[in-house]
Amino acid sequence: VHCNGPLVSSLPPSSFQSSSSSSDSQSLHHAKLNRRDGGGGWMPERKDQLPWLQVDLRERVEVTAVATQGRFGSSDWVSSYTLLYSDTGSAWKQYRQEDHIGVFPGNTNAEGVTHHKLPHSVRTRYLRFLPRGWSSKGWIGLRVEAYGCSYKSDVADFDGRSSLLYRFNQKSMSTVKDVVSLQFRSWRADGVLVHGEGQRGDYITLELHGGRLALHLNLGDGGHMSVSLGSLLDDQQWHSVQIERFNKQVNFTVDRLTRHVHTGGTGDSLEVDYELSFGGIPLPGKPGTFLRKNFHGCLENLYYNGVNIIDLAKRKKPQIYSVGNVTFSCSGSSAVSATFLSSRRSFLQLPGAGDPAWSVSFQFRTWNDAGMLLWSGLQGAQTLLLILADAQLRLTHHRSSLCPPSGRGLDDGQWHSVSVKLKGLQASVAVDNEPPSSILLSDYTALANQGCRNPTLAYQGCIRSIVINDYSVDLYRVQQGLLGNYSDLQIDICDIRDRCTPSYCEHGAVCSQTWSTFHCKCSGTGYTGATCHNSIFAPSCEAHRLMGSASGFFSIDPDGSGPLSPAVVYCNMTGESPAAKVWMVVDHNIMGQVTVMGSSPQKPHVMKLNYSATLSQLSTLLHRAEQCQQEVVYRCRKSRLFNTWDGTPLSWWRDRAGERRTYWGGFLPGVQQCSCSLAENCIDMNYFCNCDADRSSWYKGLFFNYVMSGSRHRLKISQISTSSGGRELGFLWNAASFYQELSYLHFPTLQAELSVDVAFYFKTTAPSGVFLENLGARDFIRVELSTPSAVTFTFEVGGGPAVLSVKSHVPLNDKQWHHVRAERNVKEASLQVDQLPLRFLEAPPDGPARLQLNSQLFVEVSVSFESGTSVTYTFQEPFSVMRNKSRQSSAIYAQSSKSREIVAFRFLTTKAPAMLMTVTTYHQQYMTLILTHNGSLQIWYKLDREKQPDVFTATQHSLANGQLHRIQLHREGRDMYDVNQKYKLSTDRELYMIRSLTLGRVTGRAGVDEEVLQAGSRGFVGCLSSVQFNHLAPLKAAILNRGSSLVSVLGNLVESNCGELADKSSSRSLSGGSHFPKERGQERLKNAERSDSAVIGGGSHHFYLLPPPPPPPSPSFPSPSMSPSSSEK
């Protein structure tokens, strides 16, 4: 079902409200997209401190997108805004995107339309647009539209003393599968939503506790389970919940966050007697009495195993029994909150009583442990302060201080109530309905110097329900300027966020927070850094050797910042020379000699080996090792291994996968022989093992020396079993050795959303070069040698590029090894080169968090093209998907996707016209990118041979200017995007049965436009770099697969580092030029879907490739007579 219809265009004038309007009284209700009458849109008064435009959608609907536009015929528009939503027109909630970003980019002129598809839809009746930035040439001007569809629901309102009981048709209900789904909106932090129990001890309870949702489940026989999700769920907003249980597996979801858990015990069914209760747990036989605190709020679309509970209650069906007052509309809450935004400037000033007796009460919630909550002037120059200090509430008067015993730990984000009263010379304070504590104002020395201080920070958090002298303060009158004064406040919204849910702290670190940021406590985790991302332990014994350590036991972290915990190993340093090997020894529980007597086939002796490292740790060590070895010494006397009458082995071992193995001494699977047979020195050559000779003397019957450099998946003995007696086993060592240095890095995918670290060694003589790069329409990450003496780390997650640079006092291109480590997480970024000082860059507290990089990383190739040079990649089959069989073949991994192309490359040239790239199909279709006679970039799509091609001019200025340019395009159906433009194609047809991709010169055919033919005949002269078409890297294919029938090269193709040597400041994308006039079907791009390309490598060398004779036929455009043939495949 499509949910993208316009919601605002048909609304009546009464649906629009605003904080103020300009002198044109008709402008407000004409603030609809593309309307030109009534002043051309909304414009607030210039004295309006907090302007907003509000739209009443008349009913609760599902909103999936919004759009904005400036005021018609003016210089007024909104360049950025926040979006609030509400069911009632009060208690607003700010819409935040996936990265908790709350500010939407707006317009750059009065007529352009900026669309934003919401990452997650909202169900609401009211929308409020709050301008944050506006035109520098004029003032705020706004026309709006919202998109979505109608939303129907069944709602029940619980007043905190009511519940609904769903009664079964039988005495008890036993289920192995349960599904409970609902939405809820709560006025308080605690309350039972769902409860059911059985006589044998089974139960299910879903309840709010401290603003978090807890699920308690017991399937009997020790199967108790408790799990909690969410935070701040008492914010008077709708939240969704789903519980799915099948046997012991439970999926618990709250607001798109899911926990997967298993119940314990032996039971796998839930047995509930008589009924399920919703909204509370009534006490049997005592109407109106409940066992736990009831839910106070609204439930919506409440389903239990497909049964619509609220619908049954509304229709008064006999299965439903109502306790107390349950109504079927959501009433809302009357409490109005105010958010104090700034810890320096926020305040709310209200008139107070001048009498010697007054009282003030209010509720507050905050994450900060310090701030001034209340200031009141007394007679003379005296003042009375209520402050937070170290999360403790304190009432101070001059040097006197009162600390109520219950006023502690108040920075937990929960609502707390406080009441201050003054009567004569006595002041009292009460917290959370506890008995008040008092202080005498004349007692200047009492409790002096008890740690009370006047904080330098103003209060930052939320306040509501302000009552002065028994009169409630109307915050709407404050907002309208009719009462008191304020600064840096948001009224009718509590914009509190839980920055620790979900937690960005890694490796089990504890998250704590303030109003504007969070902190990770890394102590005891073995990790350090802002998010506890970096291991404090070395990754290998080789690293300890490089630090000068001698042999000994060390804690190592085999995957560095990965999820594995450190392991204790023995590092055996075999020498001091650089070529010396380092052995990493992993112990287990049977390192000494074991004597076995009296085992038999019916009752074999079994030894289970428990290693000092986990299986995951061992797997990581094995895959990183240059060589792995596991050795077993076996001494025997009249103890056979294989010499049995039916050939059944008497001993075996199991590998780490649990598979039974019967080969020994380095032989391959299935060969039942020992090491003496391999060495041809068995004491009796009639047998393949010394022990099989059945001698009375002791022999080293088995010398198990398993050395692996390939099939590491079998290494690591987990169990040894024997059914022959009289032998001793000695386990000597488990070892792993690592390469000393790495100058080449290859990653299939860089997982970098929330945190990423990259470490490598490099040596080069080039003055500059890109080590690692991942490109996208917006996000990217790059590590490069920017100058001969500087390494630069650049990335963007929104808001502009962030740059870190480390400069050395000596050149880094000295052909010596240098170490680089770059890290980026949601808190900060860092860069270190060798032992130079570490550089840090702190991330903005409310900035984007996720770095979207999803392409394969590959070695960058920059190639110089001469006149007549071309590279053609022929697809193996139409729509073929060539698998990544080896590192050499990874470059020619290609994939076709319907109506979708992704193109990215960099180029440098001074020649025009020029042919950059051509993709042809077997059905006379093509896509091509050319430089025209004036050097501008054109994109040609011929998708329908019966129609003229679609032609788009991406730039009006010349790109044949000797500078490095970056091209990034992707198509989805009829929509094609570059960095900040959107183009509309005349059809959404796919490039069907792709035949070939060519870079450089192509020959012409009939039916191809003359301008394309001229560019194709000229070819391309210059530098091409980092070319990507979907998942194909054609330049890398040309370099690594010169003998392949899929790749043909004409002319001289010279690999160079021309891409890296280009001046960094001259590297431009399509957005680097001026604003261009629109072509047919072209519009400015906002919120486009992104596609990334990725590069990693070091260009410190030059080498030349000459084409092998004879060359294949020159590539050409398709003609109407062309068809697939065996020679073309």
PDB file of N, CA and C in Angstrom, residues 339-372:
ATOM      1  N   THR A 339      11.931  23.034  28.184  1.00  0.00           N
ATOM      2  CA  THR A 339      13.294  22.522  28.088  1.00  0.00           C
ATOM      3  C   THR A 339      14.274  23.674  28.204  1.00  0.00           C
ATOM      4  N   PHE A 340      15.162  23.601  29.179  1.00  0.00           N
ATOM      5  CA  PHE A 340      16.231  24.581  29.359  1.00  0.00           C
ATOM      6  C   PHE A 340      17.418  24.099  28.531  1.00  0.00           C
ATOM      7  N   LEU A 341      17.676  24.774  27.407  1.00  0.00           N
ATOM      8  CA  LEU A 341      18.582  24.253  26.399  1.00  0.00           C
ATOM      9  C   LEU A 341      20.048  24.464  26.716  1.00  0.00           C
ATOM     10  N   SER A 342      20.387  25.566  27.349  1.00  0.00           N
ATOM     11  CA  SER A 342      21.782  25.949  27.516  1.00  0.00           C
ATOM     12  C   SER A 342      22.188  25.915  28.979  1.00  0.00           C
ATOM     13  N   SER A 343      23.356  25.382  29.250  1.00  0.00           N
ATOM     14  CA  SER A 343      23.880  25.373  30.614  1.00  0.00           C
ATOM     15  C   SER A 343      24.504  26.708  30.989  1.00  0.00           C
ATOM     16  N   ARG A 344      24.484  27.674  30.093  1.00  0.00           N
ATOM     17  CA  ARG A 344      25.057  28.992  30.369  1.00  0.00           C
ATOM     18  C   ARG A 344      24.012  30.103  30.335  1.00  0.00           C
ATOM     19  N   ARG A 345      23.006  29.973  29.435  1.00  0.00           N
ATOM     20  CA  ARG A 345      22.142  31.122  29.179  1.00  0.00           C
ATOM     21  C   ARG A 345      20.671  30.882  29.493  1.00  0.00           C
ATOM     22  N   SER A 346      20.261  29.644  29.731  1.00  0.00           N
ATOM     23  CA  SER A 346      18.836  29.382  29.911  1.00  0.00           C
ATOM     24  C   SER A 346      18.348  29.860  31.275  1.00  0.00           C
ATOM     25  N   PHE A 347      17.186  30.530  31.267  1.00  0.00           N
ATOM     26  CA  PHE A 347      16.542  30.878  32.537  1.00  0.00           C
ATOM     27  C   PHE A 347      15.063  31.121  32.272  1.00  0.00           C
ATOM     28  N   LEU A 348      14.275  31.014  33.330  1.00  0.00           N
ATOM     29  CA  LEU A 348      12.859  31.356  33.323  1.00  0.00           C
ATOM     30  C   LEU A 348      12.613  32.248  34.532  1.00  0.00           C
ATOM     31  N   GLN A 349      12.218  33.477  34.284  1.00  0.00           N
ATOM     32  CA  GLN A 349      11.980  34.445  35.354  1.00  0.00           C
ATOM     33  C   GLN A 349      10.481  34.639  35.517  1.00  0.00           C
ATOM     34  N   LEU A 350       9.988  34.390  36.739  1.00  0.00           N
ATOM     35  CA  LEU A 350       8.559  34.504  37.025  1.00  0.00           C
ATOM     36  C   LEU A 350       8.348  35.437  38.209  1.00  0.00           C
ATOM     37  N   PRO A 351       7.242  36.147  38.224  1.00  0.00           N
ATOM     38  CA  PRO A 351       6.974  37.041  39.374  1.00  0.00           C
ATOM     39  C   PRO A 351       6.706  36.222  40.630  1.00  0.00           C
ATOM     40  N   GLY A 352       7.319  36.629  41.742  1.00  0.00           N
ATOM     41  CA  GLY A 352       7.131  35.939  43.013  1.00  0.00           C
ATOM     42  C   GLY A 352       6.442  36.835  44.019  1.00  0.00           C
ATOM     43  N   ALA A 353       5.994  36.232  45.074  1.00  0.00           N
ATOM     44  CA  ALA A 353       5.290  36.989  46.106  1.00  0.00           C
ATOM     45  C   ALA A 353       6.288  37.773  46.948  1.00  0.00           C
ATOM     46  N   GLY A 354       5.928  38.984  47.303  1.00  0.00           N
ATOM     47  CA  GLY A 354       6.778  39.781  48.160  1.00  0.00           C
ATOM     48  C   GLY A 354       6.548  39.523  49.632  1.00  0.00           C
ATOM     49  N   ASP A 355       5.595  38.677  49.946  1.00  0.00           N
ATOM     50  CA  ASP A 355       5.292  38.386  51.341  1.00  0.00           C
ATOM     51  C   ASP A 355       6.422  37.570  51.961  1.00  0.00           C
ATOM     52  N   PRO A 356       6.530  37.620  53.288  1.00  0.00           N
ATOM     53  CA  PRO A 356       7.554  36.795  53.951  1.00  0.00           C
ATOM     54  C   PRO A 356       7.245  35.311  53.894  1.00  0.00           C
ATOM     55  N   ALA A 357       6.096  34.933  53.398  1.00  0.00           N
ATOM     56  CA  ALA A 357       5.757  33.514  53.269  1.00  0.00           C
ATOM     57  C   ALA A 357       5.385  33.229  51.811  1.00  0.00           C
ATOM     58  N   TRP A 358       6.016  32.231  51.214  1.00  0.00           N
ATOM     59  CA  TRP A 358       5.676  31.814  49.842  1.00  0.00           C
ATOM     60  C   TRP A 358       6.060  30.347  49.665  1.00  0.00           C
ATOM     61  N   SER A 359       5.551  29.768  48.582  1.00  0.00           N
ATOM     62  CA  SER A 359       5.869  28.372  48.279  1.00  0.00           C
ATOM     63  C   SER A 359       6.019  28.196  46.771  1.00  0.00           C
ATOM     64  N   VAL A 360       6.897  27.295  46.387  1.00  0.00           N
ATOM     65  CA  VAL A 360       7.144  26.953  44.972  1.00  0.00           C
ATOM     66  C   VAL A 360       7.293  25.439  44.884  1.00  0.00           C
ATOM     67  N   SER A 361       6.619  24.853  43.913  1.00  0.00           N
ATOM     68  CA  SER A 361       6.816  23.424  43.651  1.00  0.00           C
ATOM     69  C   SER A 361       6.887  23.201  42.143  1.00  0.00           C
ATOM     70  N   PHE A 362       7.603  22.189  41.733  1.00  0.00           N
ATOM     71  CA  PHE A 362       7.734  21.858  40.310  1.00  0.00           C
ATOM     72  C   PHE A 362       8.334  20.456  40.193  1.00  0.00           C
ATOM     73  N   GLN A 363       8.343  19.935  38.977  1.00  0.00           N
ATOM     74  CA  GLN A 363       9.008  18.675  38.657  1.00  0.00           C
ATOM     75  C   GLN A 363      10.124  18.942  37.668  1.00  0.00           C
ATOM     76  N   PHE A 364      11.199  18.157  37.777  1.00  0.00           N
ATOM     77  CA  PHE A 364      12.331  18.332  36.855  1.00  0.00           C
ATOM     78  C   PHE A 364      12.931  16.968  36.523  1.00  0.00           C
ATOM     79  N   ARG A 365      13.586  16.906  35.368  1.00  0.00           N
ATOM     80  CA  ARG A 365      14.356  15.721  34.978  1.00  0.00           C
ATOM     81  C   ARG A 365      15.569  16.188  34.190  1.00  0.00           C
ATOM     82  N   THR A 366      16.715  15.571  34.478  1.00  0.00           N
ATOM     83  CA  THR A 366      17.967  15.991  33.844  1.00  0.00           C
ATOM     84  C   THR A 366      18.978  14.865  33.937  1.00  0.00           C
ATOM     85  N   TRP A 367      20.007  14.969  33.099  1.00  0.00           N
ATOM     86  CA  TRP A 367      21.166  14.069  33.194  1.00  0.00           C
ATOM     87  C   TRP A 367      22.359  14.759  33.853  1.00  0.00           C
ATOM     88  N   ASN A 368      22.286  16.071  34.044  1.00  0.00           N
ATOM     89  CA  ASN A 368      23.409  16.800  34.621  1.00  0.00           C
ATOM     90  C   ASN A 368      23.401  16.683  36.138  1.00  0.00           C
ATOM     91  N   ASP A 369      24.587  16.643  36.706  1.00  0.00           N
ATOM     92  CA  ASP A 369      24.678  16.523  38.166  1.00  0.00           C
ATOM     93  C   ASP A 369      24.865  17.866  38.842  1.00  0.00           C
ATOM     94  N   ALA A 370      24.861  18.953  38.069  1.00  0.00           N
ATOM     95  CA  ALA A 370      25.050  20.280  38.669  1.00  0.00           C
ATOM     96  C   ALA A 370      24.223  21.297  37.893  1.00  0.00           C
ATOM     97  N   GLY A 371      23.749  22.308  38.596  1.00  0.00           N
ATOM     98  CA  GLY A 371      22.986  23.382  37.977  1.00  0.00           C
ATOM     99  C   GLY A 371      22.109  24.074  39.000  1.00  0.00           C
ATOM    100  N   MET A 372      21.773  25.318  38.708  1.00  0.00           N
ATOM    101  CA  MET A 372      20.942  26.092  39.618  1.00  0.00           C
ATOM    102  C   MET A 372      19.478  25.942  39.203  1.00  0.00           C
TER     103      MET A 372
END
